[in-house]
Coordinates of C-alpha atoms and ligand atoms in Angstrom, one line a residue:
X1 CA -0.1 -0.1 0.2
X2 CA 2.9 2.5 0.7
X3 CA 3.8 2.2 -3.0
X4 CA 0.3 3.3 -4.3
X5 CA 0.1 7.2 -4.7
X6 CA -2.9 8.9 -4.2
X7 CA -4.4 11.7 -6.9
X8 CA -2.6 14.8 -6.0
X9 CA -5.6 16.6 -8.1
X10 CA -8.2 15.2 -5.7
X11 CA -6.8 17.5 -2.7
X12 CA -7.4 20.5 -5.1
X13 CA -10.6 19.4 -6.5
X14 CA -11.7 19.3 -2.8
X15 CA -10.2 23.0 -2.3
X16 CA -12.2 24.1 -5.6
X17 CA -15.1 22.5 -3.7
X18 CA -14.5 24.4 -0.5
X19 CA -14.4 27.9 -2.4
X20 CA -17.4 26.9 -4.6
X21 CA -19.4 26.4 -1.2
X22 CA -18.2 29.9 -0.2
X23 CA -19.8 31.2 -3.0
X24 CA -16.6 31.1 -5.6
X25 CA -17.0 30.7 -9.4
X26 CA -14.8 28.1 -10.2
X27 CA -13.8 27.2 -14.0
X28 CA -13.4 23.3 -13.9
X29 CA -10.3 22.4 -16.4
X30 CA -9.1 19.6 -14.3
X31 CA -11.4 17.0 -15.0
X32 CA -10.7 14.2 -17.6
X33 CA -14.4 13.3 -17.9
X34 CA -16.6 14.5 -20.9
X35 CA -19.2 17.1 -19.8
X36 CA -22.0 16.3 -22.1
X37 CA -24.9 14.2 -20.5
X38 CA -25.5 10.2 -21.7
X39 CA -26.6 10.4 -25.1
X40 CA -30.5 9.8 -25.8
X41 CA -29.9 6.5 -27.5
X42 CA -27.9 5.4 -24.6
X43 CA -30.5 6.2 -22.1
X44 CA -33.3 4.7 -23.9
X45 CA -31.7 1.6 -24.4
X46 CA -31.4 1.5 -20.5
X47 CA -34.6 2.3 -19.9
X48 CA -36.4 -0.3 -22.1
X49 CA -34.0 -3.0 -20.7
X50 CA -34.7 -1.6 -17.0
X51 CA -38.5 -2.5 -18.0
X52 CA -38.3 -6.2 -18.6
X53 CA -37.3 -6.2 -14.7
X54 CA -34.3 -8.9 -15.0
X55 CA -31.1 -7.5 -14.1
X56 CA -28.7 -10.5 -13.7
X57 CA -25.4 -11.5 -14.2
X58 CA -24.3 -11.7 -17.5
X59 CA -21.4 -14.1 -19.0
X60 CA -18.2 -13.0 -17.5
X61 CA -17.0 -11.6 -21.2
X62 CA -19.9 -10.0 -21.6
X63 CA -23.3 -10.2 -23.5
X64 CA -22.4 -11.7 -27.1
X65 CA -24.2 -9.0 -29.0
X66 CA -22.0 -6.4 -27.3
X67 CA -19.3 -8.2 -28.2
X68 CA -20.4 -8.9 -31.7
X69 CA -21.4 -5.0 -32.3
X70 CA -17.7 -4.0 -31.2
X71 CA -16.4 -6.5 -33.6
X72 CA -18.3 -5.1 -36.4
X73 CA -17.1 -1.5 -34.9
X74 CA -13.5 -2.8 -35.6
X75 CA -14.3 -3.9 -39.0
X76 CA -16.2 -0.8 -40.1
X77 CA -13.7 1.8 -38.6
X78 CA -10.5 0.5 -39.1
X79 CA -10.7 -2.8 -41.5
X80 CA -9.7 -5.2 -38.7
X81 CA -10.9 -8.3 -38.2
X82 CA -11.4 -9.0 -34.3
X83 CA -13.7 -12.1 -33.3
X84 CA -16.2 -11.3 -30.6
X85 CA -14.7 -14.3 -28.8
X86 CA -11.3 -12.3 -28.1
X87 CA -13.4 -9.3 -26.8
X88 CA -13.9 -9.2 -23.2
X89 CA -16.3 -6.7 -21.7
X90 CA -15.0 -5.0 -18.3
X91 CA -15.7 -2.2 -15.9
X92 CA -14.3 0.4 -17.9
X93 CA -10.6 0.5 -19.3
X94 CA -9.8 0.1 -15.2
X95 CA -11.2 -3.2 -15.3
X96 CA -9.5 -4.3 -18.5
X97 CA -5.9 -3.3 -17.5
X98 CA -6.6 -5.3 -14.5
X99 CA -7.4 -8.3 -16.6
X100 CA -4.4 -7.8 -18.7
X101 CA -1.8 -7.0 -16.2
X102 CA -3.3 -9.7 -13.9
X103 CA -2.9 -12.3 -16.8
X104 CA 0.7 -11.0 -17.8
X105 CA 2.5 -10.0 -14.5
X106 CA 4.3 -12.2 -12.1
X107 CA 6.3 -11.3 -9.1
X108 CA 9.0 -8.8 -10.0
X109 CA 8.3 -8.3 -13.5
X110 CA 9.4 -5.4 -14.8
X111 CA 7.0 -2.9 -17.1
X112 CA 8.0 -0.3 -19.0
X113 CA 5.7 2.6 -18.9
X114 CA 6.0 6.4 -20.3
X115 CA 6.6 8.9 -18.1
X116 CA 4.2 11.4 -18.0
X117 CA 1.4 8.9 -18.5
X118 CA -1.6 7.6 -16.8
X119 CA -1.2 7.4 -13.0
X120 CA -2.8 4.3 -12.4
X121 CA -0.9 2.1 -14.5
X122 CA 2.3 2.1 -12.3
X123 CA -0.2 1.2 -9.2
X124 CA -1.9 -1.6 -11.5
X125 CA 1.5 -3.3 -12.4
X126 CA 2.5 -2.7 -8.5
X127 CA -1.0 -4.7 -7.7
X128 CA 0.3 -7.7 -9.0
X129 CA 3.7 -7.4 -7.3
X130 CA 5.6 -6.3 -10.8
X131 CA 7.7 -3.2 -10.7
X132 CA 7.1 -0.2 -12.9
X133 CA 10.0 1.3 -14.7
X134 CA 9.5 4.7 -16.1
X135 CA 10.2 6.1 -19.7
X136 CA 10.9 9.6 -19.8
X137 CA 9.2 11.1 -22.7
X138 CA 9.2 14.7 -23.8
X139 CA 8.4 17.3 -26.6
X140 CA 10.9 16.2 -28.9
X141 CA 9.5 12.5 -29.3
X142 CA 5.9 14.1 -29.1
X143 CA 5.7 12.8 -25.2
X144 CA 5.5 9.2 -26.5
X145 CA 8.4 6.5 -26.0
X146 CA 10.5 5.5 -29.0
X147 CA 11.6 2.0 -30.3
X148 CA 15.2 3.3 -29.4
X149 CA 14.1 3.8 -25.8
X150 CA 12.3 0.9 -25.4
X151 CA 15.3 -1.1 -26.7
X152 CA 17.7 0.9 -24.1
X153 CA 15.4 0.6 -20.8
X154 CA 14.9 -3.4 -21.7
X155 CA 16.4 -5.2 -18.9
X156 CA 16.7 -8.7 -18.0
X157 CA 13.5 -8.8 -15.7
X158 CA 11.3 -6.5 -18.5
X159 CA 8.4 -8.3 -19.7
X160 CA 6.9 -5.7 -21.2
X161 CA 5.6 -2.3 -22.1
X162 CA 2.5 -0.3 -21.6
X163 CA 1.4 2.5 -24.1
X164 CA -1.7 5.0 -24.4
X165 CA -2.7 6.7 -28.1
X166 CA -4.0 9.5 -27.5
X167 CA -2.3 9.8 -24.5
X168 CA -3.6 11.0 -21.0
X169 CA -2.1 13.7 -20.1
X170 CA -0.2 14.8 -23.5
X171 CA -3.1 13.9 -25.8
X172 CA -0.2 12.7 -28.1
X173 CA -0.5 9.9 -30.7
X174 CA 2.0 7.5 -31.2
X175 CA 3.4 7.5 -34.8
X176 CA 2.4 4.4 -36.4
X177 CA 6.1 3.6 -37.6
X178 CA 7.1 4.0 -33.7
X179 CA 4.6 1.8 -32.5
X180 CA 5.5 -0.6 -35.2
X181 CA 9.2 -0.4 -34.2
X182 CA 8.6 -1.0 -30.4
X183 CA 6.1 -4.0 -31.0
X184 CA 9.1 -5.1 -33.2
X185 CA 11.6 -4.6 -30.0
X186 CA 8.9 -6.1 -27.8
X187 CA 8.1 -9.3 -29.5
X188 CA 12.1 -9.7 -30.5
X189 CA 12.6 -10.1 -26.6
X190 CA 9.6 -12.4 -26.0
X191 CA 7.5 -9.4 -24.1
X192 CA 4.3 -8.5 -24.0
X193 CA 2.6 -5.2 -25.4
X194 CA -0.3 -3.2 -23.8
X195 CA -1.8 -0.4 -25.8
X196 CA -4.3 1.7 -24.2
X197 CA -6.9 2.9 -26.7
X198 CA -9.1 4.7 -24.5
X199 CA -9.2 8.0 -26.2
X200 CA -9.1 6.3 -29.6
X201 CA -12.5 8.2 -31.1
X202 CA -11.5 11.4 -29.7
X203 CA -8.8 12.2 -32.9
X204 CA -8.9 15.6 -34.3
X205 CA -6.5 15.7 -37.0
X206 CA -5.9 12.5 -38.3
X207 CA -7.5 9.2 -38.7
X208 CA -8.0 7.4 -35.5
X209 CA -5.8 3.9 -35.7
X210 CA -5.5 0.9 -33.5
X211 CA -2.7 -1.3 -32.6
X212 CA -5.0 -4.5 -33.8
X213 CA -4.3 -3.4 -37.4
X214 CA -0.6 -4.5 -36.5
X215 CA -0.8 -7.9 -34.7
X216 CA -3.5 -10.2 -32.9
X217 CA -1.0 -10.5 -30.1
X218 CA -1.1 -7.0 -28.5
X219 CA -3.5 -6.8 -26.0
X220 CA -5.9 -3.6 -26.7
X221 CA -7.5 -1.4 -24.1
X222 CA -10.8 0.6 -24.8
X223 CA -13.6 2.1 -22.9
X224 CA -17.2 3.3 -23.4
X225 CA -16.0 6.5 -20.7
X226 CA -14.6 9.0 -23.3
X227 CA -15.5 8.7 -27.1
X228 CA -18.8 7.3 -26.2
X229 CA -19.3 9.8 -23.2
X230 CA -20.3 6.9 -20.4
X231 CA -18.2 7.5 -17.6
X232 CA -20.6 6.3 -14.7
X233 CA -21.6 3.4 -16.5
X234 CA -18.4 1.7 -16.1
X235 CA -17.8 0.0 -19.3
X236 CA -15.1 -0.9 -21.2
X237 CA -13.4 -3.7 -23.1
X238 CA -9.8 -5.7 -23.9
X239 CA -9.2 -7.4 -26.8
X240 CA -7.3 -10.2 -25.9
X241 CA -4.7 -12.7 -27.6
X242 CA -5.9 -16.2 -28.4
X243 CA -3.2 -17.9 -26.2
X244 CA -4.4 -15.7 -22.8
X245 CA -7.9 -15.9 -23.6
X246 CA -9.1 -18.6 -21.1
X247 CA -6.7 -17.1 -18.2
X248 CA -8.5 -13.7 -18.6
X249 CA -12.0 -15.2 -18.7
X250 CA -10.6 -17.2 -15.5
X251 CA -9.4 -13.6 -13.9
X252 CA -12.9 -12.0 -14.7
X253 CA -14.7 -14.6 -13.5
X254 CA -13.2 -14.5 -10.3
X255 CA -12.7 -10.6 -9.6
X256 CA -15.8 -9.4 -11.2
X257 CA -18.1 -11.8 -12.4
X258 CA -19.2 -9.7 -15.3
X259 CA -19.6 -5.9 -16.0
X260 CA -22.4 -4.0 -15.3
X261 CA -25.2 -5.8 -16.9
X262 CA -27.6 -2.2 -17.7
X263 CA -24.4 -0.6 -18.7
X264 CA -24.0 -3.4 -21.4
X265 CA -27.5 -3.7 -22.9
X266 CA -27.1 0.6 -22.9
X267 CA -24.1 0.3 -24.8
X268 CA -25.5 -1.6 -27.9
X269 CA -27.1 1.9 -28.6
X270 CA -24.1 3.4 -28.5
X271 CA -23.4 2.1 -32.2
X272 CA -26.5 3.2 -33.6
X273 CA -26.3 6.0 -36.3
X274 CA -28.3 8.2 -33.9
X275 CA -25.8 8.1 -31.4
X276 CA -22.8 7.9 -33.4
X277 CA -23.9 11.5 -34.9
X278 CA -24.0 12.6 -31.4
X279 CA -20.5 11.7 -30.4
X280 CA -19.2 13.1 -33.8
X281 CA -21.0 16.5 -33.0
X282 CA -19.3 16.2 -29.6
X283 CA -15.8 15.1 -31.2
X284 CA -16.1 18.5 -33.4
X285 CA -17.2 20.5 -30.2
X286 CA -13.9 19.3 -28.8
X287 CA -12.0 20.3 -31.4
X288 CA -13.1 23.5 -31.5
X289 CA -12.3 24.0 -27.5
X290 CA -9.3 22.6 -28.2
X291 CA -8.3 25.5 -30.4
X292 CA -9.7 28.1 -28.5
X293 CA -7.6 26.5 -25.2
X294 CA -4.3 26.3 -27.1
X295 CA -4.9 29.5 -28.6
X296 CA -5.4 31.5 -25.4
X297 CA -3.0 29.5 -23.3
X298 CA 0.0 30.4 -25.8
X299 CA -1.1 33.9 -26.1
X300 CA -0.7 34.0 -22.1
X301 CA 2.7 32.6 -22.5
X302 CA 2.3 28.5 -21.6
X303 CA 4.7 26.8 -23.7
X304 CA 2.8 24.5 -25.7
X305 CA 5.5 22.6 -28.5
X306 CA 3.2 20.0 -29.7
X307 CA -0.4 20.7 -30.9
X308 CA -2.0 17.4 -29.3
X309 CA -4.0 15.5 -31.8
X310 CA -6.2 13.6 -29.4
X311 CA -8.0 12.8 -26.2
X312 CA -9.3 16.0 -24.2
X313 CA -5.8 17.5 -22.4
X314 CA -3.3 20.4 -23.3
X315 CA -0.1 19.2 -21.4
X316 CA 1.1 22.8 -21.1
X317 CA 4.8 24.2 -20.1
X318 CA 4.4 26.4 -17.0
X319 CA 7.9 27.0 -15.5
X320 CA 7.7 30.6 -17.1
X321 CA 5.2 31.4 -14.6
X322 CA 6.8 29.1 -11.4
X323 CA 8.9 26.6 -10.4
X324 CA 6.7 24.2 -9.2
X325 CA 3.3 23.5 -10.9
X326 CA 1.6 21.9 -7.8
X327 CA 2.1 25.5 -6.2
X328 CA 1.3 27.0 -9.2
X329 CA -2.0 24.9 -9.4
X330 CA -3.1 26.2 -6.3
X331 CA -2.4 29.9 -7.2
X332 CA -4.4 29.7 -10.1
X333 CA -7.2 27.9 -8.2
X334 CA -7.3 30.6 -4.9
X335 CA -6.4 33.8 -7.2
X336 CA -8.2 32.6 -10.5
X337 CA -10.6 30.8 -9.9
X338 CA -9.4 28.5 -12.4
X339 CA -8.9 24.5 -11.2
X340 CA -6.1 22.5 -13.1
X341 CA -3.8 19.3 -12.8
X342 CA -0.4 19.6 -11.6
X343 CA 2.3 17.6 -13.6
X344 CA 3.2 15.6 -10.5
X345 CA 0.1 13.6 -10.9
X346 CA 1.4 11.7 -13.9
X347 CA 4.9 11.2 -13.1
X348 CA 8.2 12.5 -12.4
X349 CA 9.7 13.5 -15.6
X350 CA 9.8 17.6 -15.4
X351 CA 6.7 17.5 -13.6
X352 CA 7.1 20.3 -11.9
X353 CA 7.1 22.3 -15.1
X354 CA 3.8 21.3 -16.4
X355 CA 0.0 21.6 -15.8
X356 CA -2.7 19.7 -17.5
X357 CA -5.7 21.5 -19.1
X358 CA -8.4 19.4 -19.4
X359 CA -11.1 21.2 -22.0
X360 CA -13.9 19.6 -20.7
X361 CA -16.3 22.4 -20.4
X362 CA -17.4 24.7 -22.8
X363 CA -16.3 27.5 -24.8
X364 CA -17.6 30.1 -22.9
X365 CA -15.8 28.9 -19.8
X366 CA -12.9 28.0 -21.6
X367 CA -12.6 32.1 -22.5
X368 CA -13.6 32.8 -19.3
X369 CA -10.5 30.9 -17.8
X370 CA -8.2 32.2 -20.4
X371 CA -9.1 35.9 -19.3
X372 CA -8.7 35.1 -15.4
X373 CA -5.4 33.2 -16.1
X374 CA -4.6 36.4 -18.1
X375 CA -5.2 38.4 -15.6
X376 CA -3.4 36.7 -12.8
X377 CA -0.2 35.8 -14.6
X378 CA 0.4 38.6 -16.3
X379 CA -1.0 41.9 -15.1
Ligands
PLP1 C1 -5.7 6.3 -20.4 C2 -6.7 6.2 -19.7 N1 -6.9 4.9 -19.3 C3 -7.7 4.2 -18.4 C4 -8.6 5.3 -17.7 C5 -9.8 4.9 -17.4 O1 -10.8 5.1 -17.5 P1 -12.2 4.0 -17.4 O2 -12.0 3.1 -16.6 O3 -13.4 4.7 -17.2 O4 -12.7 3.6 -18.5 C6 -8.2 6.7 -18.1 C7 -9.4 7.6 -17.4 O5 -9.1 9.0 -17.3 C8 -7.2 7.1 -18.8 O6 -7.3 8.4 -19.2

């Protein structure tokens, strides 16, 4: 338990709530959760399912129609053939990551994880008695690890690599040739690769991609939380290489029994054209917000060397304003009423020099935040 760190931003969120209770107006740019309500077709599907009145356990790997719908989605979106049997439905990407790592990690195994990165990953590795090892990434490699770095960091005890594309907190995509290079290094050493594609649908200037196009041997994580806007429904999936299927199924049975049943039936509607129209409109809205936020932050003086191509985050260089982004985040909250997440929550690499802004609020509020930040930092 000593190795499991809390989310530092939660203390900041508590402070923001306290300020709001005092009547202060806070612009929330710290939350990694879409601000849109659940799409109407999803709510209708859930209501229809509930009408029938029987909410029971499902198969540990999920209901067949949902696994088939996801399989069809991979075929339709990416031209990739993923049999439904290899798609295991989970309680969010969080459940998917636990199944994948539970199946892959033995005590003492080392796993390479980009830093900055999604903070829970190193804790999931630790949970299964593995040893997370950071690969420091920066703007020079679009905040993603390179094949050369993976080769350099690989030790005798290294067993695998975890990646995310688009990434949290940087929003950057792993270039396809780099992914292929990393897979080559991993495969050549008999290791495993997990690619977290939770932000897959939220890609702006290029085509969304999947690592499944590269190989059936890669574990791919996904979720209904972000593009499909279903955070609280707790639903995701993992695409499992054939040889590991039985082990993942055993783990799913033991750890969770099954993913939430109502959510599974509701998610069937996520692939309807009515729902997809809503998600695409929201994606376009996110793109506009991104551009407003980046232009505003750059104008104020934050460093944004790479325009993030996906997710809903801007990982901005903040050292011009303060040496410690944790202290800066408190100053921005207290003085400007703007909440953002300090770099320390995502690892150690230049963490004190970075702060993450999430564009999970509307353009008017983003513009308000920009005006307040400008007044706080430049006047
Ligand atoms: C990169 C990444 N992976 C996984 C998760 C977990 O998401 P969920 O369990 O809601 O699907 C998150 C949540 O923010 C994330 O950013």
